[in-house]
mmCIF file of C-alpha atoms in Angstrom:
data_model
loop_
_atom_site.group_PDB
_atom_site.id
_atom_site.type_symbol
_atom_site.label_atom_id
_atom_site.label_comp_id
_atom_site.label_asym_id
_atom_site.label_seq_id
_atom_site.Cartn_x
_atom_site.Cartn_y
_atom_site.Cartn_z
ATOM 1 C CA UNK A 30 47.602 9.629 -6.421
ATOM 2 C CA UNK A 31 45.611 12.462 -5.128
ATOM 3 C CA UNK A 32 44.772 13.425 -8.488
ATOM 4 C CA UNK A 33 43.373 9.985 -9.429
ATOM 5 C CA UNK A 34 41.460 10.016 -6.478
ATOM 6 C CA UNK A 35 39.711 13.441 -7.152
ATOM 7 C CA UNK A 36 39.149 12.535 -10.658
ATOM 8 C CA UNK A 37 37.214 9.437 -9.563
ATOM 9 C CA UNK A 38 35.163 11.140 -7.182
ATOM 10 C CA UNK A 39 34.048 13.638 -9.762
ATOM 11 C CA UNK A 40 33.103 11.039 -12.331
ATOM 12 C CA UNK A 41 31.192 9.061 -9.398
ATOM 13 C CA UNK A 42 29.541 12.575 -8.891
ATOM 14 C CA UNK A 43 28.394 12.922 -12.265
ATOM 15 C CA UNK A 44 27.117 9.407 -12.253
ATOM 16 C CA UNK A 45 25.204 10.041 -9.169
ATOM 17 C CA UNK A 46 23.723 13.194 -10.488
ATOM 18 C CA UNK A 47 22.568 11.441 -13.689
ATOM 19 C CA UNK A 48 20.840 8.779 -11.509
ATOM 20 C CA UNK A 49 18.948 11.516 -9.582
ATOM 21 C CA UNK A 50 17.800 13.040 -12.685
ATOM 22 C CA UNK A 51 15.598 10.114 -13.405
ATOM 23 C CA UNK A 52 13.193 10.923 -10.715
ATOM 24 C CA UNK A 53 10.703 13.160 -12.796
ATOM 25 C CA UNK A 54 10.471 10.840 -15.678
ATOM 26 C CA UNK A 55 9.919 7.627 -13.390
ATOM 27 C CA UNK A 56 7.488 9.358 -11.220
ATOM 28 C CA UNK A 57 5.416 10.149 -14.347
ATOM 29 C CA UNK A 58 4.828 6.882 -15.143
ATOM 30 C CA UNK A 59 3.594 3.976 -12.916
ATOM 31 C CA UNK A 60 4.511 0.221 -13.548
ATOM 32 C CA UNK A 61 1.605 -2.089 -14.496
ATOM 33 C CA UNK A 62 1.284 -3.016 -10.749
ATOM 34 C CA UNK A 63 0.785 0.633 -9.815
ATOM 35 C CA UNK A 64 4.200 0.731 -7.970
ATOM 36 C CA UNK A 65 6.425 3.632 -9.185
ATOM 37 C CA UNK A 66 9.669 5.749 -8.179
ATOM 38 C CA UNK A 67 8.626 8.555 -5.848
ATOM 39 C CA UNK A 68 11.960 10.480 -5.600
ATOM 40 C CA UNK A 69 15.891 9.994 -5.134
ATOM 41 C CA UNK A 70 17.850 12.057 -2.610
ATOM 42 C CA UNK A 71 21.687 11.825 -2.707
ATOM 43 C CA UNK A 72 23.180 11.234 0.965
ATOM 44 C CA UNK A 73 26.884 10.819 0.381
ATOM 45 C CA UNK A 74 29.632 9.897 -1.965
ATOM 46 C CA UNK A 75 28.313 6.531 -2.769
ATOM 47 C CA UNK A 76 25.126 6.816 -1.210
ATOM 48 C CA UNK A 77 21.446 7.649 -2.218
ATOM 49 C CA UNK A 78 18.251 7.152 -0.654
ATOM 50 C CA UNK A 79 15.526 6.042 -3.241
ATOM 51 C CA UNK A 80 11.881 6.251 -2.280
ATOM 52 C CA UNK A 81 9.174 3.890 -4.074
ATOM 53 C CA UNK A 82 5.651 3.942 -3.833
ATOM 54 C CA UNK A 83 4.164 0.525 -3.185
ATOM 55 C CA UNK A 84 0.665 -0.010 -4.359
ATOM 56 C CA UNK A 85 0.379 -3.230 -2.366
ATOM 57 C CA UNK A 86 0.948 -1.418 0.941
ATOM 58 C CA UNK A 87 -0.437 1.959 -0.266
ATOM 59 C CA UNK A 88 2.752 3.898 1.200
ATOM 60 C CA UNK A 89 6.329 5.058 0.103
ATOM 61 C CA UNK A 90 9.073 2.781 1.221
ATOM 62 C CA UNK A 91 12.929 4.440 1.481
ATOM 63 C CA UNK A 92 15.529 2.284 0.417
ATOM 64 C CA UNK A 93 19.240 2.936 1.361
ATOM 65 C CA UNK A 94 21.228 2.437 -2.047
ATOM 66 C CA UNK A 95 25.056 2.071 -2.167
ATOM 67 C CA UNK A 96 26.622 2.619 -5.560
ATOM 68 C CA UNK A 97 29.842 1.145 -6.592
ATOM 69 C CA UNK A 98 32.943 3.590 -7.276
ATOM 70 C CA UNK A 99 32.824 2.390 -11.199
ATOM 71 C CA UNK A 100 29.260 3.437 -11.287
ATOM 72 C CA UNK A 101 25.999 1.301 -11.127
ATOM 73 C CA UNK A 102 25.436 0.597 -14.988
ATOM 74 C CA UNK A 103 25.679 -3.130 -15.649
ATOM 75 C CA UNK A 104 26.290 -4.225 -12.211
ATOM 76 C CA UNK A 105 24.310 -6.666 -9.970
ATOM 77 C CA UNK A 106 22.217 -5.656 -7.045
ATOM 78 C CA UNK A 107 22.456 -7.393 -3.349
ATOM 79 C CA UNK A 108 19.408 -6.553 -1.343
ATOM 80 C CA UNK A 109 20.207 -6.605 2.409
ATOM 81 C CA UNK A 110 17.299 -6.922 4.732
ATOM 82 C CA UNK A 111 16.969 -5.541 8.366
ATOM 83 C CA UNK A 112 16.250 -7.879 11.363
ATOM 84 C CA UNK A 113 13.678 -7.113 13.870
ATOM 85 C CA UNK A 114 14.998 -3.428 14.881
ATOM 86 C CA UNK A 115 12.456 -0.760 16.064
ATOM 87 C CA UNK A 116 11.994 2.172 13.768
ATOM 88 C CA UNK A 117 13.573 4.484 16.522
ATOM 89 C CA UNK A 118 16.757 2.214 16.930
ATOM 90 C CA UNK A 119 19.736 3.477 15.071
ATOM 91 C CA UNK A 120 20.820 -0.205 14.314
ATOM 92 C CA UNK A 121 21.183 -1.375 10.774
ATOM 93 C CA UNK A 122 23.468 -2.463 8.045
ATOM 94 C CA UNK A 123 25.422 0.967 7.497
ATOM 95 C CA UNK A 124 25.613 1.798 11.114
ATOM 96 C CA UNK A 125 26.714 -1.314 12.620
ATOM 97 C CA UNK A 126 29.073 -2.782 9.937
ATOM 98 C CA UNK A 127 31.704 -1.534 7.649
ATOM 99 C CA UNK A 128 29.610 -1.970 4.712
ATOM 100 C CA UNK A 129 29.930 1.806 3.609
ATOM 101 C CA UNK A 130 33.661 1.354 3.334
ATOM 102 C CA UNK A 131 34.109 -1.870 1.609
ATOM 103 C CA UNK A 132 30.959 -2.643 -0.523
ATOM 104 C CA UNK A 133 31.533 0.474 -3.029
ATOM 105 C CA UNK A 134 34.746 -1.016 -4.227
ATOM 106 C CA UNK A 135 33.161 -4.455 -5.018
ATOM 107 C CA UNK A 136 31.269 -3.747 -7.920
ATOM 108 C CA UNK A 137 28.011 -4.543 -6.524
ATOM 109 C CA UNK A 138 24.956 -2.241 -5.920
ATOM 110 C CA UNK A 139 23.352 -2.535 -2.491
ATOM 111 C CA UNK A 140 19.856 -1.970 -1.790
ATOM 112 C CA UNK A 141 18.473 -1.854 1.912
ATOM 113 C CA UNK A 142 14.835 -1.439 2.200
ATOM 114 C CA UNK A 143 13.330 0.194 5.484
ATOM 115 C CA UNK A 144 10.355 -0.283 7.319
ATOM 116 C CA UNK A 145 10.027 -4.071 7.697
ATOM 117 C CA UNK A 146 10.771 -4.716 11.204
ATOM 118 C CA UNK A 147 8.788 -7.176 12.812
ATOM 119 C CA UNK A 148 7.087 -8.301 9.633
ATOM 120 C CA UNK A 149 9.171 -11.264 8.303
ATOM 121 C CA UNK A 150 8.985 -9.538 4.996
ATOM 122 C CA UNK A 151 5.924 -11.515 3.997
ATOM 123 C CA UNK A 152 2.332 -10.871 2.744
ATOM 124 C CA UNK A 153 0.060 -10.485 5.768
ATOM 125 C CA UNK A 154 -3.266 -11.853 5.714
ATOM 126 C CA UNK A 155 -4.805 -8.914 7.388
ATOM 127 C CA UNK A 156 -3.795 -5.192 8.512
ATOM 128 C CA UNK A 157 -2.557 -4.981 11.808
ATOM 129 C CA UNK A 158 -3.206 -2.243 14.282
ATOM 130 C CA UNK A 159 0.674 -1.625 15.295
ATOM 131 C CA UNK A 160 2.589 -2.841 11.989
ATOM 132 C CA UNK A 161 -0.119 -1.669 9.509
ATOM 133 C CA UNK A 162 -0.361 -3.191 5.971
ATOM 134 C CA UNK A 163 2.478 -5.656 5.144
ATOM 135 C CA UNK A 164 2.689 -6.868 1.596
ATOM 136 C CA UNK A 165 6.441 -7.221 1.777
ATOM 137 C CA UNK A 166 6.924 -10.586 -0.345
ATOM 138 C CA UNK A 167 4.869 -8.780 -3.164
ATOM 139 C CA UNK A 168 7.013 -5.591 -2.768
ATOM 140 C CA UNK A 169 10.521 -7.182 -2.829
ATOM 141 C CA UNK A 170 9.631 -9.530 -5.486
ATOM 142 C CA UNK A 171 7.201 -7.757 -7.892
ATOM 143 C CA UNK A 172 7.256 -4.042 -7.332
ATOM 144 C CA UNK A 173 10.727 -2.931 -6.311
ATOM 145 C CA UNK A 174 13.131 -5.139 -8.439
ATOM 146 C CA UNK A 175 12.266 -3.589 -11.831
ATOM 147 C CA UNK A 176 12.174 -0.156 -10.436
ATOM 148 C CA UNK A 177 15.636 -0.570 -9.007
ATOM 149 C CA UNK A 178 16.779 -2.213 -12.057
ATOM 150 C CA UNK A 179 15.682 0.741 -14.399
ATOM 151 C CA UNK A 180 17.236 3.241 -11.638
ATOM 152 C CA UNK A 181 20.606 1.556 -11.446
ATOM 153 C CA UNK A 182 20.743 0.207 -14.957
ATOM 154 C CA UNK A 183 21.705 -2.953 -13.154
ATOM 155 C CA UNK A 184 22.639 -6.286 -14.942
ATOM 156 C CA UNK A 185 19.253 -8.060 -13.572
ATOM 157 C CA UNK A 186 21.222 -10.485 -11.349
ATOM 158 C CA UNK A 187 20.299 -10.227 -7.432
ATOM 159 C CA UNK A 188 21.383 -11.614 -4.282
ATOM 160 C CA UNK A 189 19.549 -11.580 -0.920
ATOM 161 C CA UNK A 190 20.868 -11.352 2.749
ATOM 162 C CA UNK A 191 19.043 -11.581 5.870
ATOM 163 C CA UNK A 192 19.979 -11.576 9.471
ATOM 164 C CA UNK A 193 18.010 -12.600 12.551
ATOM 165 C CA UNK A 194 14.382 -12.308 11.636
ATOM 166 C CA UNK A 195 15.030 -11.385 7.918
ATOM 167 C CA UNK A 196 17.430 -14.543 7.784
ATOM 168 C CA UNK A 197 14.098 -16.606 7.612
ATOM 169 C CA UNK A 198 12.707 -13.964 4.984
ATOM 170 C CA UNK A 199 15.734 -14.309 2.925
ATOM 171 C CA UNK A 200 15.131 -18.004 2.399
ATOM 172 C CA UNK A 201 11.577 -17.819 1.790
ATOM 173 C CA UNK A 202 11.682 -15.202 -0.523
ATOM 174 C CA UNK A 203 14.574 -17.125 -2.499
ATOM 175 C CA UNK A 204 11.917 -20.025 -2.355
ATOM 176 C CA UNK A 205 9.209 -17.926 -3.669
ATOM 177 C CA UNK A 206 10.850 -16.143 -6.351
ATOM 178 C CA UNK A 207 13.626 -18.443 -7.459
ATOM 179 C CA UNK A 208 14.354 -16.801 -10.764
ATOM 180 C CA UNK A 209 14.996 -13.484 -8.852
ATOM 181 C CA UNK A 210 17.918 -14.161 -6.564
ATOM 182 C CA UNK A 211 20.920 -16.199 -7.349
ATOM 183 C CA UNK A 212 22.615 -16.173 -3.954
ATOM 184 C CA UNK A 213 21.169 -16.278 -0.548
ATOM 185 C CA UNK A 214 22.867 -15.361 2.769
ATOM 186 C CA UNK A 215 21.215 -16.335 5.957
ATOM 187 C CA UNK A 216 22.763 -15.227 9.405
ATOM 188 C CA UNK A 217 21.710 -16.294 12.686
ATOM 189 C CA UNK A 218 18.151 -17.202 11.723
ATOM 190 C CA UNK A 219 15.342 -19.798 11.788
ATOM 191 C CA UNK A 220 14.119 -21.213 8.621
ATOM 192 C CA UNK A 221 11.233 -23.115 10.511
ATOM 193 C CA UNK A 222 8.227 -21.250 10.968
ATOM 194 C CA UNK A 223 5.769 -24.326 11.460
ATOM 195 C CA UNK A 224 7.746 -26.400 14.301
ATOM 196 C CA UNK A 225 7.419 -25.367 17.850
ATOM 197 C CA UNK A 226 10.814 -23.946 18.063
ATOM 198 C CA UNK A 227 10.160 -21.724 14.724
ATOM 199 C CA UNK A 228 6.707 -20.548 15.833
ATOM 200 C CA UNK A 229 8.144 -19.608 19.332
ATOM 201 C CA UNK A 230 10.849 -17.577 17.595
ATOM 202 C CA UNK A 231 8.412 -15.561 15.149
ATOM 203 C CA UNK A 232 6.236 -14.927 18.487
ATOM 204 C CA UNK A 233 9.147 -13.583 20.153
ATOM 205 C CA UNK A 234 10.086 -11.389 17.278
ATOM 206 C CA UNK A 235 6.770 -10.304 15.822
ATOM 207 C CA UNK A 236 4.389 -10.086 18.843
ATOM 208 C CA UNK A 237 7.015 -9.631 21.817
ATOM 209 C CA UNK A 238 9.464 -7.167 20.183
ATOM 210 C CA UNK A 239 7.419 -5.681 17.465
ATOM 211 C CA UNK A 240 3.968 -5.495 18.986
ATOM 212 C CA UNK A 241 2.373 -7.084 16.054
ATOM 213 C CA UNK A 242 -0.661 -9.936 16.038
ATOM 214 C CA UNK A 243 1.077 -13.053 14.519
ATOM 215 C CA UNK A 244 -2.464 -14.308 13.697
ATOM 216 C CA UNK A 245 -2.577 -11.125 11.337
ATOM 217 C CA UNK A 246 0.174 -12.553 9.306
ATOM 218 C CA UNK A 247 -0.322 -16.236 8.985
ATOM 219 C CA UNK A 248 -3.451 -16.906 10.933
ATOM 220 C CA UNK A 249 -3.782 -19.034 14.051
ATOM 221 C CA UNK A 250 -0.851 -21.184 14.973
ATOM 222 C CA UNK A 251 -0.932 -24.230 12.789
ATOM 223 C CA UNK A 252 -2.854 -22.672 9.943
ATOM 224 C CA UNK A 253 -1.711 -23.757 6.622
ATOM 225 C CA UNK A 254 0.228 -20.480 5.940
ATOM 226 C CA UNK A 255 2.659 -21.295 8.692
ATOM 227 C CA UNK A 256 3.680 -24.214 6.861
ATOM 228 C CA UNK A 257 3.600 -22.420 3.376
ATOM 229 C CA UNK A 258 6.124 -20.036 4.477
ATOM 230 C CA UNK A 259 8.506 -22.535 6.097
ATOM 231 C CA UNK A 260 11.600 -22.345 4.281
ATOM 232 C CA UNK A 261 12.870 -25.691 6.012
ATOM 233 C CA UNK A 262 9.924 -27.586 4.569
ATOM 234 C CA UNK A 263 10.474 -26.182 1.247
ATOM 235 C CA UNK A 264 14.320 -26.465 1.206
ATOM 236 C CA UNK A 265 14.260 -28.287 -2.098
ATOM 237 C CA UNK A 266 13.318 -24.792 -3.924
ATOM 238 C CA UNK A 267 16.666 -23.649 -2.813
ATOM 239 C CA UNK A 268 18.519 -25.923 -5.427
ATOM 240 C CA UNK A 269 20.374 -23.681 -7.579
ATOM 241 C CA UNK A 270 21.428 -20.910 -5.528
ATOM 242 C CA UNK A 271 24.640 -20.261 -4.025
ATOM 243 C CA UNK A 272 23.793 -20.619 -0.094
ATOM 244 C CA UNK A 273 25.642 -19.265 2.823
ATOM 245 C CA UNK A 274 24.322 -20.466 6.379
ATOM 246 C CA UNK A 275 25.938 -19.302 9.589
ATOM 247 C CA UNK A 276 24.815 -19.042 13.251
ATOM 248 C CA UNK A 277 26.855 -18.641 16.528
ATOM 249 C CA UNK A 278 26.779 -21.013 19.547
ATOM 250 C CA UNK A 279 25.501 -18.620 21.912
ATOM 251 C CA UNK A 280 28.794 -18.862 23.686
ATOM 252 C CA UNK A 281 30.885 -15.541 24.142
ATOM 253 C CA UNK A 282 33.590 -14.909 21.766
ATOM 254 C CA UNK A 283 35.748 -11.940 20.441
ATOM 255 C CA UNK A 284 32.928 -9.482 19.654
ATOM 256 C CA UNK A 285 31.575 -10.101 23.274
ATOM 257 C CA UNK A 286 33.786 -7.862 25.161
ATOM 258 C CA UNK A 287 33.868 -4.189 26.524
ATOM 259 C CA UNK A 288 36.608 -3.255 23.921
ATOM 260 C CA UNK A 289 34.556 -4.125 20.973
ATOM 261 C CA UNK A 290 33.629 -0.912 19.292
ATOM 262 C CA UNK A 291 30.013 -1.909 19.181
ATOM 263 C CA UNK A 292 29.915 -2.187 22.864
ATOM 264 C CA UNK A 293 32.694 0.755 23.657
ATOM 265 C CA UNK A 294 32.891 0.061 27.301
ATOM 266 C CA UNK A 295 28.809 -0.214 28.052
ATOM 267 C CA UNK A 296 28.798 -2.772 30.513
ATOM 268 C CA UNK A 297 24.703 -3.087 30.638
ATOM 269 C CA UNK A 298 24.864 -3.510 26.825
ATOM 270 C CA UNK A 299 27.276 -6.225 26.895
ATOM 271 C CA UNK A 300 25.536 -8.004 29.577
ATOM 272 C CA UNK A 301 22.395 -7.963 27.479
ATOM 273 C CA UNK A 302 24.409 -9.275 24.560
ATOM 274 C CA UNK A 303 25.702 -11.942 26.771
ATOM 275 C CA UNK A 304 22.489 -13.116 28.265
ATOM 276 C CA UNK A 305 19.764 -12.372 25.838
ATOM 277 C CA UNK A 306 21.930 -12.576 22.576
ATOM 278 C CA UNK A 307 23.329 -15.810 23.840
ATOM 279 C CA UNK A 308 20.048 -17.490 24.252
ATOM 280 C CA UNK A 309 18.784 -16.150 20.883
ATOM 281 C CA UNK A 310 21.724 -17.310 19.288
ATOM 282 C CA UNK A 311 21.685 -20.577 20.890
ATOM 283 C CA UNK A 312 18.246 -21.188 19.149
ATOM 284 C CA UNK A 313 19.153 -20.075 15.835
ATOM 285 C CA UNK A 314 22.027 -22.382 15.982
ATOM 286 C CA UNK A 315 19.759 -25.248 16.410
ATOM 287 C CA UNK A 316 17.679 -24.089 13.796
ATOM 288 C CA UNK A 317 20.533 -23.439 11.201
ATOM 289 C CA UNK A 318 22.043 -27.112 11.845
ATOM 290 C CA UNK A 319 18.771 -28.604 11.146
ATOM 291 C CA UNK A 320 18.367 -26.689 7.570
ATOM 292 C CA UNK A 321 22.076 -27.483 6.894
ATOM 293 C CA UNK A 322 21.084 -31.145 7.518
ATOM 294 C CA UNK A 323 18.217 -31.070 5.369
ATOM 295 C CA UNK A 324 20.166 -29.458 2.443
ATOM 296 C CA UNK A 325 22.732 -32.264 2.663
ATOM 297 C CA UNK A 326 20.038 -34.905 2.617
ATOM 298 C CA UNK A 327 18.496 -33.287 -0.353
ATOM 299 C CA UNK A 328 22.022 -32.957 -2.152
ATOM 300 C CA UNK A 329 22.001 -29.061 -2.110
ATOM 301 C CA UNK A 330 25.299 -27.446 -1.636
ATOM 302 C CA UNK A 331 25.414 -24.939 1.269
ATOM 303 C CA UNK A 332 28.285 -23.209 2.856
ATOM 304 C CA UNK A 333 27.421 -23.829 6.400
ATOM 305 C CA UNK A 334 29.489 -22.016 9.234
ATOM 306 C CA UNK A 335 28.892 -22.445 12.681
ATOM 307 C CA UNK A 336 31.024 -20.547 15.095
ATOM 308 C CA UNK A 337 31.170 -19.186 18.712
ATOM 309 C CA UNK A 338 29.588 -16.146 19.485
ATOM 310 C CA UNK A 339 26.234 -14.395 20.530
ATOM 311 C CA UNK A 340 23.342 -12.831 18.622
ATOM 312 C CA UNK A 341 25.175 -9.611 17.692
ATOM 313 C CA UNK A 342 26.296 -7.270 14.879
ATOM 314 C CA UNK A 343 30.255 -8.120 15.234
ATOM 315 C CA UNK A 344 29.668 -11.526 14.061
ATOM 316 C CA UNK A 345 27.190 -10.464 11.219
ATOM 317 C CA UNK A 346 30.025 -8.462 9.881
ATOM 318 C CA UNK A 347 32.065 -11.260 9.896
ATOM 319 C CA UNK A 348 29.668 -13.542 8.203
ATOM 320 C CA UNK A 349 29.177 -10.597 5.489
ATOM 321 C CA UNK A 350 32.631 -10.489 4.630
ATOM 322 C CA UNK A 351 32.874 -14.130 4.441
ATOM 323 C CA UNK A 352 29.818 -14.450 1.892
ATOM 324 C CA UNK A 353 30.735 -11.772 -0.093
ATOM 325 C CA UNK A 354 33.120 -13.279 -2.705
ATOM 326 C CA UNK A 355 31.114 -16.232 -3.254
ATOM 327 C CA UNK A 356 28.100 -13.744 -3.428
ATOM 328 C CA UNK A 357 29.619 -11.574 -6.051
ATOM 329 C CA UNK A 358 30.977 -14.523 -8.039
ATOM 330 C CA UNK A 359 27.354 -15.831 -8.305
ATOM 331 C CA UNK A 360 25.733 -12.613 -9.335
ATOM 332 C CA UNK A 361 28.362 -11.711 -11.950
ATOM 333 C CA UNK A 362 30.284 -8.902 -10.027
#
């Protein structure tokens, strides 16, 4: 058994080394849109850091990449987006969930772009003094996928998953590029961006928490871009996707305790999770219920899972596990 594990790890090391050797070739030739692979760094047994130059944003973007145990060739890709975390916060999919432990055994490549906090992963109308130049929709639908397909020799089939802020983004990106993503997971978000509730959520996320000016994103409240990016209004474009929608009630449940490993006895952190996290999750629950009802009206199947709990990582890990089998089946893993 130990010999088999050692052999498997040796084979994986060779595969990762082979991927890393692609860097000079890819760097030398830019894509038609001007984006190119900058470099690849190996971070762990199944982990790569892949750096891609975005011509649309004129900067290099880092991606965490998890490679399956069986190698990446011919595998589908799941793109996982961050929520509204600050750059200095060590809070992300790999650190706050068991993704590193379970994903490599599932036959799915995982790509996690960095740097989109507070941006809604959309194309902003103007550069922002705090958040800079943001053309995330262009990057995620046009620049990044062909480069990742080439680096990983993927099957070309993709899923996208978002939580909190990026739940809205995952739905909107799937509507904007329906042929790119076959499965969409939306955890604890608000698809609405043009309703009063949705606009308040965007303002809280982008301006209050992220420090950006929402008018630089979509113009003044009520401008056409707010409705154009409203995934609820354009829910008919989600037809044909495998959809998973989840949100907590805002009321405490199993992960809202001092013994939860993410709380680890930190009483002030738990209080924040119960108060701030409870209020935010109650709002996203209302938004998610609206979207589920709209999809039902349109006859579009969706796995809608309301549950107890606050706006916190324990529940998002639960949602990731609940969505993963259907997601993997939809993208051919």
